[in-house]
């Protein structure tokens, strides 16, 4: 009996998942890498609607106008530094380094979502922060229709612009079934047009606790920015261990995630548990 060796073929094409953080945020790859040492800051235009109105024209002095003292600063930092790769006993393969890059490309979005939500990498800002405003002043769950409405009203009140809603990825079917989402190009958006990040996360709340079955924490923020540094890769000689003749191929990349003005949370009952 003749035994034929295995035939190596090209793997099925892998496409990064849809409707995550990179679909809702401005994703930038800046040239200046100094920001990935300490973080970044920027001026933001925030508000608290409605704006003040002038008094009617009547005889006598007008009340003085009152304006905010200065422009608020938003901060993002320290950076999140991700790495992934593979170890192989086939040192002659030049494609191992490229495979490490591909693995990072496939895992970076959901990883950054997780750390931006939980802050487990020491990064700030984070959604699950004790300072996050809980809408309604209580952690008692609201029905999902009311919860999404409160978050979208919060965004318009505090930013005057399109912001971002954040929801655990496992809630996508429930929110879609409740007709709270629609697809606009590469994004999924809520009724008032705010893009939704269906994030890879356990869904912890501002108190750090995972909600009970049938419940979920949803968040709202101002516009979100993701800044990525260059991918760091070794050369094949650098990755080769002469001790055991194995290749340690690792890809690394720094990220900064930030948003402006304010953030809020609401706990909701998912439709199937209502």
mmCIF file of N, CA, C and O in Angstrom, residues 114-152:
data_model
loop_
_atom_site.group_PDB
_atom_site.id
_atom_site.type_symbol
_atom_site.label_atom_id
_atom_site.label_comp_id
_atom_site.label_asym_id
_atom_site.label_seq_id
_atom_site.Cartn_x
_atom_site.Cartn_y
_atom_site.Cartn_z
ATOM 1 N N UNK A 114 -12.680 44.681 24.643
ATOM 2 C CA UNK A 114 -12.695 44.111 25.993
ATOM 3 C C UNK A 114 -11.992 45.025 26.991
ATOM 4 O O UNK A 114 -12.527 45.310 28.076
ATOM 5 N N UNK A 115 -10.818 45.511 26.628
ATOM 6 C CA UNK A 115 -10.055 46.334 27.574
ATOM 7 C C UNK A 115 -10.652 47.733 27.711
ATOM 8 O O UNK A 115 -10.620 48.315 28.803
ATOM 9 N N UNK A 116 -11.213 48.290 26.629
ATOM 10 C CA UNK A 116 -11.878 49.587 26.747
ATOM 11 C C UNK A 116 -13.112 49.487 27.636
ATOM 12 O O UNK A 116 -13.476 50.444 28.326
ATOM 13 N N UNK A 117 -13.758 48.340 27.643
ATOM 14 C CA UNK A 117 -14.938 48.133 28.490
ATOM 15 C C UNK A 117 -14.512 47.938 29.948
ATOM 16 O O UNK A 117 -15.033 48.585 30.851
ATOM 17 N N UNK A 118 -13.555 47.058 30.201
ATOM 18 C CA UNK A 118 -13.240 46.651 31.571
ATOM 19 C C UNK A 118 -12.088 47.411 32.210
ATOM 20 O O UNK A 118 -12.004 47.486 33.442
ATOM 21 N N UNK A 119 -11.145 47.917 31.406
ATOM 22 C CA UNK A 119 -9.959 48.553 31.966
ATOM 23 C C UNK A 119 -8.964 47.575 32.541
ATOM 24 O O UNK A 119 -8.044 47.968 33.275
ATOM 25 N N UNK A 120 -9.063 46.302 32.201
ATOM 26 C CA UNK A 120 -8.204 45.280 32.800
ATOM 27 C C UNK A 120 -6.732 45.438 32.433
ATOM 28 O O UNK A 120 -5.858 44.893 33.114
ATOM 29 N N UNK A 121 -6.444 46.163 31.352
ATOM 30 C CA UNK A 121 -5.048 46.371 30.961
ATOM 31 C C UNK A 121 -4.457 47.616 31.618
ATOM 32 O O UNK A 121 -3.357 48.036 31.269
ATOM 33 N N UNK A 122 -5.188 48.199 32.573
ATOM 34 C CA UNK A 122 -4.729 49.428 33.212
ATOM 35 C C UNK A 122 -5.022 50.665 32.400
ATOM 36 O O UNK A 122 -4.583 51.759 32.752
ATOM 37 N N UNK A 123 -5.778 50.515 31.316
ATOM 38 C CA UNK A 123 -6.072 51.630 30.416
ATOM 39 C C UNK A 123 -7.209 52.490 30.966
ATOM 40 O O UNK A 123 -8.068 52.020 31.714
ATOM 41 N N UNK A 124 -7.182 53.744 30.576
ATOM 42 C CA UNK A 124 -8.265 54.666 30.856
ATOM 43 C C UNK A 124 -8.447 55.538 29.614
ATOM 44 O O UNK A 124 -7.451 55.847 28.958
ATOM 45 N N UNK A 125 -9.655 55.936 29.276
ATOM 46 C CA UNK A 125 -10.894 55.674 30.006
ATOM 47 C C UNK A 125 -11.364 54.236 29.846
ATOM 48 O O UNK A 125 -10.890 53.506 28.973
ATOM 49 N N UNK A 126 -12.310 53.871 30.686
ATOM 50 C CA UNK A 126 -12.962 52.567 30.590
ATOM 51 C C UNK A 126 -14.444 52.777 30.842
ATOM 52 O O UNK A 126 -14.846 53.712 31.546
ATOM 53 N N UNK A 127 -15.265 51.924 30.278
ATOM 54 C CA UNK A 127 -16.701 52.035 30.483
ATOM 55 C C UNK A 127 -17.089 51.650 31.898
ATOM 56 O O UNK A 127 -17.824 52.369 32.574
ATOM 57 N N UNK A 128 -16.619 50.489 32.346
ATOM 58 C CA UNK A 128 -16.988 49.963 33.663
ATOM 59 C C UNK A 128 -16.183 50.665 34.743
ATOM 60 O O UNK A 128 -15.282 50.093 35.359
ATOM 61 N N UNK A 129 -16.505 51.925 34.948
ATOM 62 C CA UNK A 129 -15.806 52.752 35.921
ATOM 63 C C UNK A 129 -16.813 53.190 36.988
ATOM 64 O O UNK A 129 -17.953 53.535 36.658
ATOM 65 N N UNK A 130 -16.419 53.190 38.260
ATOM 66 C CA UNK A 130 -17.361 53.616 39.307
ATOM 67 C C UNK A 130 -17.911 55.017 39.103
ATOM 68 O O UNK A 130 -18.989 55.346 39.609
ATOM 69 N N UNK A 131 -17.190 55.858 38.353
ATOM 70 C CA UNK A 131 -17.659 57.229 38.123
ATOM 71 C C UNK A 131 -18.665 57.338 36.986
ATOM 72 O O UNK A 131 -19.243 58.410 36.759
ATOM 73 N N UNK A 132 -18.907 56.271 36.245
ATOM 74 C CA UNK A 132 -19.862 56.308 35.142
ATOM 75 C C UNK A 132 -21.263 56.588 35.667
ATOM 76 O O UNK A 132 -21.718 55.937 36.607
ATOM 77 N N UNK A 133 -21.926 57.527 35.052
ATOM 78 C CA UNK A 133 -23.290 57.880 35.470
ATOM 79 C C UNK A 133 -24.263 56.758 35.114
ATOM 80 O O UNK A 133 -24.304 56.298 33.974
ATOM 81 N N UNK A 134 -25.037 56.312 36.101
ATOM 82 C CA UNK A 134 -26.079 55.309 35.868
ATOM 83 C C UNK A 134 -27.386 56.059 35.661
ATOM 84 O O UNK A 134 -27.865 56.748 36.576
ATOM 85 N N UNK A 135 -27.954 55.956 34.481
ATOM 86 C CA UNK A 135 -29.144 56.733 34.150
ATOM 87 C C UNK A 135 -30.338 56.259 34.972
ATOM 88 O O UNK A 135 -30.545 55.060 35.164
ATOM 89 N N UNK A 136 -31.097 57.200 35.447
ATOM 90 C CA UNK A 136 -32.210 56.887 36.328
ATOM 91 C C UNK A 136 -31.797 56.776 37.774
ATOM 92 O O UNK A 136 -32.641 56.624 38.657
ATOM 93 N N UNK A 137 -30.459 56.855 38.019
ATOM 94 C CA UNK A 137 -29.967 56.840 39.389
ATOM 95 C C UNK A 137 -30.097 55.510 40.092
ATOM 96 O O UNK A 137 -29.947 55.433 41.313
ATOM 97 N N UNK A 138 -30.355 54.439 39.355
ATOM 98 C CA UNK A 138 -30.548 53.138 39.987
ATOM 99 C C UNK A 138 -30.052 52.046 39.066
ATOM 100 O O UNK A 138 -30.142 52.155 37.843
ATOM 101 N N UNK A 139 -29.543 50.966 39.669
ATOM 102 C CA UNK A 139 -29.094 49.815 38.886
ATOM 103 C C UNK A 139 -30.222 48.829 38.634
ATOM 104 O O UNK A 139 -29.980 47.725 38.142
ATOM 105 N N UNK A 140 -31.459 49.198 38.966
ATOM 106 C CA UNK A 140 -32.593 48.334 38.657
ATOM 107 C C UNK A 140 -32.776 48.276 37.143
ATOM 108 O O UNK A 140 -32.733 49.303 36.456
ATOM 109 N N UNK A 141 -32.973 47.090 36.583
ATOM 110 C CA UNK A 141 -33.053 46.980 35.120
ATOM 111 C C UNK A 141 -34.296 47.647 34.547
ATOM 112 O O UNK A 141 -35.386 47.585 35.131
ATOM 113 N N UNK A 142 -34.115 48.303 33.401
ATOM 114 C CA UNK A 142 -35.217 48.888 32.644
ATOM 115 C C UNK A 142 -35.534 47.970 31.469
ATOM 116 O O UNK A 142 -34.719 47.130 31.075
ATOM 117 N N UNK A 143 -36.705 48.138 30.877
ATOM 118 C CA UNK A 143 -36.953 47.412 29.644
ATOM 119 C C UNK A 143 -36.020 47.966 28.579
ATOM 120 O O UNK A 143 -35.595 49.129 28.630
ATOM 121 N N UNK A 144 -35.671 47.144 27.614
ATOM 122 C CA UNK A 144 -34.615 47.499 26.669
ATOM 123 C C UNK A 144 -35.007 48.699 25.805
ATOM 124 O O UNK A 144 -34.153 49.507 25.419
ATOM 125 N N UNK A 145 -36.287 48.873 25.503
ATOM 126 C CA UNK A 145 -36.714 50.027 24.713
ATOM 127 C C UNK A 145 -36.436 51.323 25.470
ATOM 128 O O UNK A 145 -35.902 52.291 24.912
ATOM 129 N N UNK A 146 -36.785 51.335 26.745
ATOM 130 C CA UNK A 146 -36.532 52.520 27.561
ATOM 131 C C UNK A 146 -35.045 52.755 27.731
ATOM 132 O O UNK A 146 -34.564 53.895 27.651
ATOM 133 N N UNK A 147 -34.287 51.676 27.944
ATOM 134 C CA UNK A 147 -32.850 51.814 28.160
ATOM 135 C C UNK A 147 -32.131 52.438 26.984
ATOM 136 O O UNK A 147 -31.338 53.366 27.144
ATOM 137 N N UNK A 148 -32.418 51.958 25.778
ATOM 138 C CA UNK A 148 -31.777 52.522 24.591
ATOM 139 C C UNK A 148 -32.208 53.968 24.405
ATOM 140 O O UNK A 148 -31.402 54.841 24.046
ATOM 141 N N UNK A 149 -33.466 54.268 24.673
ATOM 142 C CA UNK A 149 -33.930 55.647 24.563
ATOM 143 C C UNK A 149 -33.218 56.582 25.522
ATOM 144 O O UNK A 149 -32.842 57.699 25.162
ATOM 145 N N UNK A 150 -33.004 56.141 26.761
ATOM 146 C CA UNK A 150 -32.290 56.966 27.739
ATOM 147 C C UNK A 150 -30.855 57.239 27.285
ATOM 148 O O UNK A 150 -30.345 58.356 27.437
ATOM 149 N N UNK A 151 -30.201 56.226 26.730
ATOM 150 C CA UNK A 151 -28.815 56.399 26.298
ATOM 151 C C UNK A 151 -28.716 57.356 25.116
ATOM 152 O O UNK A 151 -27.817 58.205 25.067
ATOM 153 N N UNK A 152 -29.627 57.238 24.152
ATOM 154 C CA UNK A 152 -29.559 58.136 23.003
ATOM 155 C C UNK A 152 -29.901 59.579 23.412
ATOM 156 O O UNK A 152 -29.308 60.531 22.886
#
